Coordinates of C-alpha atoms in Angstrom, one line a residue:
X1268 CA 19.5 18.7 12.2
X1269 CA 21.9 15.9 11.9
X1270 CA 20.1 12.8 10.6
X1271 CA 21.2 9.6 9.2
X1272 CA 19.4 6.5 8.5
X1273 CA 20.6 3.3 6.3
X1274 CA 17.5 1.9 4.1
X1275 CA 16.9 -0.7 1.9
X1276 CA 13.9 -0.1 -1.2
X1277 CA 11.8 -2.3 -2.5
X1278 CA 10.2 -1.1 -5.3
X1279 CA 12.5 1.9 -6.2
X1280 CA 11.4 2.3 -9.6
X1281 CA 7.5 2.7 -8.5
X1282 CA 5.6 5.5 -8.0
X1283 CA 6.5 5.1 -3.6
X1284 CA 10.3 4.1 -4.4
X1285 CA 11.0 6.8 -6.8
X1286 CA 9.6 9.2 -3.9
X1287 CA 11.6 7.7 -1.2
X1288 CA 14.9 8.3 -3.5
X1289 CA 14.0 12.3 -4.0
X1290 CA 13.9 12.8 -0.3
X1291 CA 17.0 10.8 -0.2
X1292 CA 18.4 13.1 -2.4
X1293 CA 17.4 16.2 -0.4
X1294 CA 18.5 14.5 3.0
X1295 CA 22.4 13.1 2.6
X1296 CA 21.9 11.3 5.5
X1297 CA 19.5 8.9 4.2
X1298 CA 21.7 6.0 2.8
X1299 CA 20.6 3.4 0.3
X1300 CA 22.2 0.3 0.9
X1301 CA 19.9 -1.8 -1.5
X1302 CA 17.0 -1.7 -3.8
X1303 CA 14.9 -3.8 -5.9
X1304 CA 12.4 -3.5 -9.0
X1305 CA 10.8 -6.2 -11.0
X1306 CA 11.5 -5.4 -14.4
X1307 CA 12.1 -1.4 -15.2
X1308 CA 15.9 -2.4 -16.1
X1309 CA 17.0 1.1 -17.1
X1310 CA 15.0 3.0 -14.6
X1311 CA 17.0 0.7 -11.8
X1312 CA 20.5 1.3 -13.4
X1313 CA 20.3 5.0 -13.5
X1314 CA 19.1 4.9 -9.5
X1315 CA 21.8 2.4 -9.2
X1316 CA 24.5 4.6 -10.4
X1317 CA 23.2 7.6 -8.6
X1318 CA 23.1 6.0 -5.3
X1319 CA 25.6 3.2 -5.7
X1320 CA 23.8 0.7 -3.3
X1321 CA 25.7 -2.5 -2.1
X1322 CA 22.8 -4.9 -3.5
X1323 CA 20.0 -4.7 -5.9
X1324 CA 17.4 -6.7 -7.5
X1325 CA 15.0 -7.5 -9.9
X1326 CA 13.0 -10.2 -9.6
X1327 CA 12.5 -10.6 -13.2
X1328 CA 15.3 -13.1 -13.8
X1329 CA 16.6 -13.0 -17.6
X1330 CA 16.2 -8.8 -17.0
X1331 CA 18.5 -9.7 -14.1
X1332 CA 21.2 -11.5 -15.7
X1333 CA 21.1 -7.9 -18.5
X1334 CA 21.2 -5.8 -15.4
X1335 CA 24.3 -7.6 -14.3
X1336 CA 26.2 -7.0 -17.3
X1337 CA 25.3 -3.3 -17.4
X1338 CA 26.7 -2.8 -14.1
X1339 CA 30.0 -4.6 -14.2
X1340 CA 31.7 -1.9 -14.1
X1341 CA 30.5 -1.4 -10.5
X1342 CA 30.9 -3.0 -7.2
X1343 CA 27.1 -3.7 -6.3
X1344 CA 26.0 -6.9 -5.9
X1345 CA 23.0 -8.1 -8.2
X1346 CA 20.6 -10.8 -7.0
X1347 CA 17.5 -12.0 -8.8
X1348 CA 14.1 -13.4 -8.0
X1349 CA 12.6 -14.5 -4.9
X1350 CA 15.2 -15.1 -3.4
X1351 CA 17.0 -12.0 -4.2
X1352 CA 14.0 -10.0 -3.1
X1353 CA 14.6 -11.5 0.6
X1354 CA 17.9 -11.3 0.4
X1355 CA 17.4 -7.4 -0.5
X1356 CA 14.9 -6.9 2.2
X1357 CA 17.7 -8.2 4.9
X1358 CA 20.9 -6.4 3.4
X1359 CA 23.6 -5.9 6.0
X1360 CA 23.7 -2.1 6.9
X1361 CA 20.2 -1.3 6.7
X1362 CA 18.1 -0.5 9.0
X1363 CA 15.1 0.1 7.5
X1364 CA 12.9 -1.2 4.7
X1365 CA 10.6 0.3 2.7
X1366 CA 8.3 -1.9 1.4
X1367 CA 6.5 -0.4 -1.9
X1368 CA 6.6 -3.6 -4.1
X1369 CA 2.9 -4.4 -5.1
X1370 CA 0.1 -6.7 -4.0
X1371 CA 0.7 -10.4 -1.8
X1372 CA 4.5 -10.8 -3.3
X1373 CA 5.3 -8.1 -0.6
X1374 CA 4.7 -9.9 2.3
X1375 CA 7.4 -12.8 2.6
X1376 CA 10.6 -10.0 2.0
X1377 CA 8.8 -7.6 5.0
X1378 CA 8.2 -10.8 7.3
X1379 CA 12.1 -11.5 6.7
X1380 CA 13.2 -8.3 7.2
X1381 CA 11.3 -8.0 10.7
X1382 CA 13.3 -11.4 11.9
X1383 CA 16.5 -9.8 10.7
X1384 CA 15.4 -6.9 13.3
X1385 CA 14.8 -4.0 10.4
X1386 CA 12.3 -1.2 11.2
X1387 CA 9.6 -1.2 8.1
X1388 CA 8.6 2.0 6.4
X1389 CA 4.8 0.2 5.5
X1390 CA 3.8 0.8 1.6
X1391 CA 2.6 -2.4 0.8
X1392 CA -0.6 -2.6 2.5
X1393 CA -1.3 -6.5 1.6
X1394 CA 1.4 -7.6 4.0
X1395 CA -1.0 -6.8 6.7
X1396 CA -4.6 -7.4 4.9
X1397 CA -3.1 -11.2 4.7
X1398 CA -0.9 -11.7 7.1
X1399 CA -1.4 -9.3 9.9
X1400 CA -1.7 -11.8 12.8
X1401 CA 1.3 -12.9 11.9
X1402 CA 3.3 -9.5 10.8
X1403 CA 2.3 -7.8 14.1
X1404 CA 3.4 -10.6 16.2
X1405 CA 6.5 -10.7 14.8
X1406 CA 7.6 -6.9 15.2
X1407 CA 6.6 -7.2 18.5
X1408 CA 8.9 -10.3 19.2
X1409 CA 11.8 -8.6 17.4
X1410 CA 11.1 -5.1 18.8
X1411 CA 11.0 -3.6 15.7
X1412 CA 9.0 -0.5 14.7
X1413 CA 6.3 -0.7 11.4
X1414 CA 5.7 2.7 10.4
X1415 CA 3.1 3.2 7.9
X1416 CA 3.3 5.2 4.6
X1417 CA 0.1 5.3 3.2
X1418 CA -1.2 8.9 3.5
X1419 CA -4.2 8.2 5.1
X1420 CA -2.3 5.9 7.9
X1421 CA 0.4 8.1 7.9
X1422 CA -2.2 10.7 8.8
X1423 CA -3.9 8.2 11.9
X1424 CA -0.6 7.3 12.8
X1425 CA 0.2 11.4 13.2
X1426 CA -2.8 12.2 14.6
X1427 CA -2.2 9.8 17.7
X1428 CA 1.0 11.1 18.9
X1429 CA -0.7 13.2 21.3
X1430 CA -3.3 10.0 22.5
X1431 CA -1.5 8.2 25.8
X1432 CA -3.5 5.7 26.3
X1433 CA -5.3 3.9 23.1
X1434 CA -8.6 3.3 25.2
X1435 CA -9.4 6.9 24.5
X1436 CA -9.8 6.3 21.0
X1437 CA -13.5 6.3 19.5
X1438 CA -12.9 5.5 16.1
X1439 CA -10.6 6.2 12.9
X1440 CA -12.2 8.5 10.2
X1441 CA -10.4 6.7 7.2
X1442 CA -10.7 9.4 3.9
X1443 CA -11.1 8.4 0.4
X1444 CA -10.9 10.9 -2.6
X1445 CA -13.7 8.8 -4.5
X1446 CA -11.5 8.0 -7.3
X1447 CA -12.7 9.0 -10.6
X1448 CA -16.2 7.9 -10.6
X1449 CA -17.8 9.3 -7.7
X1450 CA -21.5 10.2 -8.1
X1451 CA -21.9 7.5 -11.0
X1452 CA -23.9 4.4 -10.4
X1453 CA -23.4 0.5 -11.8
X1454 CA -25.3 1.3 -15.1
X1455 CA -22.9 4.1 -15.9
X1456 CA -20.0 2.0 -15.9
X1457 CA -20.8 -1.1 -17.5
X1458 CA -18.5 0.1 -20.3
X1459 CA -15.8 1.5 -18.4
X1460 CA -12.5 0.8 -20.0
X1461 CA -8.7 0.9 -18.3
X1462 CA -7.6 4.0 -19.5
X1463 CA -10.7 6.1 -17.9
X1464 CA -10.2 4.3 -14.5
X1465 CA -6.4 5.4 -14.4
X1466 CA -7.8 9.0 -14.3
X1467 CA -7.2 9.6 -11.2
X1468 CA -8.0 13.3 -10.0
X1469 CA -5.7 13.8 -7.2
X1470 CA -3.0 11.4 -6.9
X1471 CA 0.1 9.9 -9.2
X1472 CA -0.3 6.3 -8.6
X1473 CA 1.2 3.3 -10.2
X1474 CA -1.9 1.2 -12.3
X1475 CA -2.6 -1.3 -9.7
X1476 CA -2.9 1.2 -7.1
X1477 CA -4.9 3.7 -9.0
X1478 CA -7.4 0.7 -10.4
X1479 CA -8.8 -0.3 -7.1
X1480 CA -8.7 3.3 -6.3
X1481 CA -11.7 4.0 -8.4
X1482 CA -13.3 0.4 -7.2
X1483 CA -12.8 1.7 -3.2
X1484 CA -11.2 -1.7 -3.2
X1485 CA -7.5 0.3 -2.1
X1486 CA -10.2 2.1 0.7
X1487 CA -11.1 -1.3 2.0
X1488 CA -7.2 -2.7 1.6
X1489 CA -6.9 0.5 4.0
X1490 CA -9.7 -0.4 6.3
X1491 CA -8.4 -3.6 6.9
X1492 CA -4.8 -2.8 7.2
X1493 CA -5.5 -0.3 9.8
X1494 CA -7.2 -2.8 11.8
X1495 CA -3.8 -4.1 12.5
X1496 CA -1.7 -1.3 13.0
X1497 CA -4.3 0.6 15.2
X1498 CA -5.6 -2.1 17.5
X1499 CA -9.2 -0.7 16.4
X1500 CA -12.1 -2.4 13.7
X1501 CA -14.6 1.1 14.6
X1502 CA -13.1 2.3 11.1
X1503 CA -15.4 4.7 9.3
X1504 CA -14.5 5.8 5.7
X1505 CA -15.8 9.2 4.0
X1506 CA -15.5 10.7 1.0
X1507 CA -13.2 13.7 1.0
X1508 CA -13.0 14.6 -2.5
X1509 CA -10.2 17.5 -1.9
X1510 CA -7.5 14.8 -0.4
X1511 CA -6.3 17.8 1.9
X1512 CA -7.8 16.1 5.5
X1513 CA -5.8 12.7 4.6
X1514 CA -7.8 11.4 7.8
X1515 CA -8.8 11.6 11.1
X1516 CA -9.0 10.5 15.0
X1517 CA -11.9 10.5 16.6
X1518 CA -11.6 10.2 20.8
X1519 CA -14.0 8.9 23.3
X1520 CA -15.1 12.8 24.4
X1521 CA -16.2 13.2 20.3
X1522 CA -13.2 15.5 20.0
X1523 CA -11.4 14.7 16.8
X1524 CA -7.9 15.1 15.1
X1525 CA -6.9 15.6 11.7
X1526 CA -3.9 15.8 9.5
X1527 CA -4.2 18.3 6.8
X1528 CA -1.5 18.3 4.2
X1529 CA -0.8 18.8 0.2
X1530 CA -1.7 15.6 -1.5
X1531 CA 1.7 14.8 -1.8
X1532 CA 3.2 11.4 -0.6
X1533 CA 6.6 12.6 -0.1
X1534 CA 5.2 13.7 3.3
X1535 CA 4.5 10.8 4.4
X1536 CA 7.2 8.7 3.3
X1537 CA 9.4 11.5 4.8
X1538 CA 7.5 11.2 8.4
X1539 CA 8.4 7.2 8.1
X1540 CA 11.6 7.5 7.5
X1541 CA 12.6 11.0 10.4
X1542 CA 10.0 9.3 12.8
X1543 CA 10.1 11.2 15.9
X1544 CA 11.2 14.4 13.9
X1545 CA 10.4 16.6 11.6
X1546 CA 12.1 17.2 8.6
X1547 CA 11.6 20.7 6.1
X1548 CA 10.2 19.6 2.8
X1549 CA 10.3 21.5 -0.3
X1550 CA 7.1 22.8 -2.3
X1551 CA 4.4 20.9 -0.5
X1552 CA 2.6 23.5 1.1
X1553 CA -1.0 23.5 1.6
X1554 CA -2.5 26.5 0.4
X1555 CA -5.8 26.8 2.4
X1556 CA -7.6 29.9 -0.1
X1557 CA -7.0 27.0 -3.2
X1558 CA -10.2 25.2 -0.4
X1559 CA -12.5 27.4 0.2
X1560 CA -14.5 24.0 1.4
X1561 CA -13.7 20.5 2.2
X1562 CA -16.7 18.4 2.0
X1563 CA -17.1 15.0 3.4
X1564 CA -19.5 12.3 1.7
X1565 CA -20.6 8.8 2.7
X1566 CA -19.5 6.4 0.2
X1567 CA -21.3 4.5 -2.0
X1568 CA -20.9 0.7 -1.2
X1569 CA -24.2 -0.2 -3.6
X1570 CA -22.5 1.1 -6.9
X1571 CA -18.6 0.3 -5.5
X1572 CA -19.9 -2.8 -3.5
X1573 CA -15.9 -3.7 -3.6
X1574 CA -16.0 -1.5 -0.2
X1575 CA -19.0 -3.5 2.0
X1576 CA -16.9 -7.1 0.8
X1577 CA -13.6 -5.7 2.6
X1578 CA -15.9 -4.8 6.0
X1579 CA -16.9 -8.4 5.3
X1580 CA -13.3 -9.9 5.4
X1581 CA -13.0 -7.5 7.9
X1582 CA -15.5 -8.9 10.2
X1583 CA -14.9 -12.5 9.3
X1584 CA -11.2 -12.3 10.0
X1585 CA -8.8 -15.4 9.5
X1586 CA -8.2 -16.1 5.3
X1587 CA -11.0 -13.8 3.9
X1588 CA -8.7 -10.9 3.6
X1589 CA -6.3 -13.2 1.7
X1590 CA -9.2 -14.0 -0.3
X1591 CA -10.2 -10.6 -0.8
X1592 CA -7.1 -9.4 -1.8
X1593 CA -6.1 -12.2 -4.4
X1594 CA -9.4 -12.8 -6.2
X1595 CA -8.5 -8.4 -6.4
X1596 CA -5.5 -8.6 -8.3
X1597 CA -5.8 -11.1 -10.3
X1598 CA -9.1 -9.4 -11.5
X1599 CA -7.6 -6.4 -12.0
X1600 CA -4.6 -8.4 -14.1
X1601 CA -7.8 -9.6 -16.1
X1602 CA -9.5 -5.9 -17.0
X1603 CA -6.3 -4.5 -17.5
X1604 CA -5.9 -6.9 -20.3
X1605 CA -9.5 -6.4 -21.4
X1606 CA -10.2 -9.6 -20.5
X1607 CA -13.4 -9.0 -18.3
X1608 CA -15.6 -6.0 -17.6
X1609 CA -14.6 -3.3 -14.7
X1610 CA -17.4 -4.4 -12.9
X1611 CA -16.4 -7.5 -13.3
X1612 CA -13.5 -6.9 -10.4
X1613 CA -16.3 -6.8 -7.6
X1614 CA -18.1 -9.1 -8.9
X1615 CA -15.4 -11.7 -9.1
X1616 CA -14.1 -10.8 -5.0
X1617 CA -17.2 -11.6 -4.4
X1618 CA -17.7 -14.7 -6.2
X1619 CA -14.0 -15.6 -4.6
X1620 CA -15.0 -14.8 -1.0
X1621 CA -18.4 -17.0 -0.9
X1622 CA -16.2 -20.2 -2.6
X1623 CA -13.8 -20.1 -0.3
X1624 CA -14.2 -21.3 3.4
X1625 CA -13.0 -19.3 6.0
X1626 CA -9.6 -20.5 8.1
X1627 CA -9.5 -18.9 11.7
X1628 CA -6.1 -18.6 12.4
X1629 CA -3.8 -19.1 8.8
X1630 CA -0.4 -20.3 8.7
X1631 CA 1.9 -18.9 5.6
X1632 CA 1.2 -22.2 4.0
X1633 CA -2.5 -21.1 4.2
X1634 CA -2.3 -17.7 3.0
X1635 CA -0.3 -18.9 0.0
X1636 CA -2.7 -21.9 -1.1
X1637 CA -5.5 -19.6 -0.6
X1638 CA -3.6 -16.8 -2.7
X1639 CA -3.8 -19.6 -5.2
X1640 CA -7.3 -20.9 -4.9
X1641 CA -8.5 -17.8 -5.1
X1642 CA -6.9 -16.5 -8.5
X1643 CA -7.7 -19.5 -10.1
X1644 CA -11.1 -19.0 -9.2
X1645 CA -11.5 -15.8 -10.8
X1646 CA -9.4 -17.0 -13.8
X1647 CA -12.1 -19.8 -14.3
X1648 CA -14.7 -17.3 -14.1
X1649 CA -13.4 -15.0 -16.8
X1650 CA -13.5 -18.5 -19.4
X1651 CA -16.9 -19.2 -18.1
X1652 CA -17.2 -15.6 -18.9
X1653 CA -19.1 -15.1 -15.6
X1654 CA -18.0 -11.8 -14.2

C-alpha cells in the first residue's frame, strides 16, 4: 500500500516517541521532519542522525546549546526551550504531530500546532484534561483531525467506526490493568516506595506515566480526556487485569464492542498515524490460548481514592481538571524524590481540589495561574509535612 505522511515528534526519546520512530522505520513513508526531547542529549542525536529531521529540540537549554555543537556537521536546525518546542510543533512540512511530551507543558505546542492546521496524533492526555473546551474548539475551527494514542482511546476510538450516529452510544467501558497494587488496601501501602510503584505488570511506561498508573490517577486522566474526544461523561472504568480488551463500546440496545489486541502501543500509535487504513505490524499478535480468561473487576476508589477525585473534576468541569492534574504531578515530582509518602499523592489532589475555587469557563491565562496555585499548594503541604 503506498503511504506517506510527514510528522513532527514531541517527545522522541520517551517511551511514545521512541515507538512512533520504529514504525517509522518499518513504514518509509512516514517522514520525520522534526522532533523534540527535554534533556536525553545522546538519545536525540542518534535519532537525529538516523532520521535527519529539518528541526529539533530540547527544551533543556544549556543541553541545547551541547546538542548544537554535536550536530554541526549537519544541516538540521536546533531550537531550544519554549519557544523551540512551538516552533517544533508547527515545522513547515509536517503534517502531523505527535504529542508524547509529559504532563501540562504539552498543551500550548498541540494548541499551536492545531492553528497552524496540523492533524494531532493525541499522547499527552493533559492537553485535554485542562484545556479541552478550548482544544476541541479549535480543531474544529481549523478542520483538523485529533486522533488519540492512548490504548484504551485508541481502542474507543476503533470501536466506533462502525457507530453512525453518536446518539446510539450508551456508554464507554474505559479498562485499567490495576497497576501494581491491585487487591491491596491503604494500610498496605503506607510504606510504599518509588521503585515498587514502577513495577508495572503489563506495560513499558515512562515514570510519570507508570506512577499514576498504580494511583488510577492515569485511569481518571483517561476518564476525563475521553470526555472530550467522545462527546460522552457515561464513562465506566473496570479492571481488566490481562490488558488484552484495551476497552469497550457500549450502544443504546446493550450490544457492546471491544478492541482486543497485544498490549503493545505500537498498535495504536500505528492506527493514529494510517487512520483510515490498516497497516501490517510485526510480532504483536494476540495469542488467545496465552488467556484462557479475561476477568473484569470494579475498581477500588476507597484504597485508590485518586480515581472518585478525577469523576469529581469530571463533574465539576471548568478549572478542577487543571487542578487535578497539577496538584498530580507535582506530587508525584515530590515521592519520586522521597519527599512525601505514596499516599501522600491523593491525599495532596485532594487537598489541591477543595482549596481551589472552581472557574466555569477558563481562559489559558487561567489554566496556567491555576497550574501554579495548585503546585504551590502541594509544595506547601509537603513542608507542613501534611500529606
Amino acid at each position: 500500500m503506498e503511504f506517506e505522511k510527514k510528522i513532527a515528534v514531541l517527545g522522541s526519546t520517551g517511551s511514545i516517541g521512541t515507538q512512533t520512530l520504529e514504525i517509522a522505520r518499518e513504514y518509509k513513508g512516514i517522514k520525520i521532519e522534526a522532533m523534540s526531547a527535554h534533556s536525553n542529549i545522546d538519545l536525540i542525536e542518534k535519532q537525529a542522525r538516523e532520521f535527519k529531521p529539518k528541526m529539533v529540540c530540547l527544551t533543556n537549554e544549556e543541553k541545547a546549546k551541547d546538542l548544537k555543537i554535536k550536530l554541526a556537521d549537519t544541516d538540521i536546525k536546533v531550537v531550544q526551550g519554549k519557544d523551540g518546542l512551538i516552533e517544533t510543533a508547527t515545522a513547515d512540512g509536517a503534517d502531523t504531530v505527535v504529542t508524547a511530551v509529559v504532563g501540562i507543558s504539552g498543551l500550548e505546542p498541540t494548541i499551536e500546532a492545531i492553528k497552524a492546521k496540523k492533524n494531532i496524533a493525541l499522547a499527552n492526555k493533559e492537553t485535554l484534561v485542562t484545556g479541552g473546551h478550548i482544544v476541541m474548539d479549535l480543531a474544529k475551527e481549523n478542520g483538523v483531525e485529533i486522533l488519540p494514542v492512548d490504548s484504551e482511546h485508541s481502542a474507543i476510538f476503533q470501536s466506533l467506526q462502525g457507530c453512525k450516529d453518536r446518539r446510539e452510544v450508551k456508554r464507554i467501558l474505559l479498562t485499567a490493568s490495576g497497576g501494581p497494587f491491585f487487591g491491596k488496601k491503604r494500610e498496605e501501602l503506607v510504606d510504599t516506595k518509588p521503585e515498587d510503584a514502577l513495577k508495572h505488570p503489563n506495560w513499558n511506561m515512562g515514570a510519570k506515566v507508570t506512577i499514576d498508573s498504580s494511583t488510577l490517577v492515569n485511569k481518571g486522566l483517561e476518564v476525563m480526556e475521553a470526555k472530550w474526544l467522545f462527546g460522552t461523561d457515561n464513562i465506566k472504568v473496570l479492571v481488566h487485569r490481562q490488558s488484552v480488551v484495551h476497552s469497550m463500546v457500549e450502544f443504546v440496545d446493550n450490544g457492546v464492542i471491544a478492541q482486543l489486541g497485544a498490549p503493545d502501543m505500537r498498535l495504536p500509535i500505528q492506527y493514529a498515524l494510517t487512520y483510515p487504513n490498516r497497516l501490517p505490524m510485526k510480532n504483536n499478535e494476540l495469542d488467545f490460548t496465552k488467556y484462557p480468561s479475561l476477568t473484569f473487576d470494579e475498581p477500588d476508589t476507597d484504597t485508590f481514592y485518586a480515581l472518585k477525585l478525577a469523576y469529581d473534576a469530571l463533574k465539576d468541569g471548568g478549572i478542577k481538571p487543571t487542578v487535578f492534574n497539577s496538584a498530580d504531578e507535582a506530587a508525584v515530582e515530590l515521592f519520586m524524590q522521597g519527599k512525601i509518602s505514596y499516599l501522600g499523592i491523593s491525599d495532596a489532589i485532594a487537598k489541591a481540589m477543595s482549596e481551589i475555587k472552581n472557574i466555569e469557563n477558563p481562559t489559558i491565562s487561567d489554566i496556567w495561574e491555576t497550574d501554579k496555585l495548585a503546585r504551590e499548594i502541594v509544595y506547601r503541604l509537603e513542608k507542613e509535612s501534611l500529606i
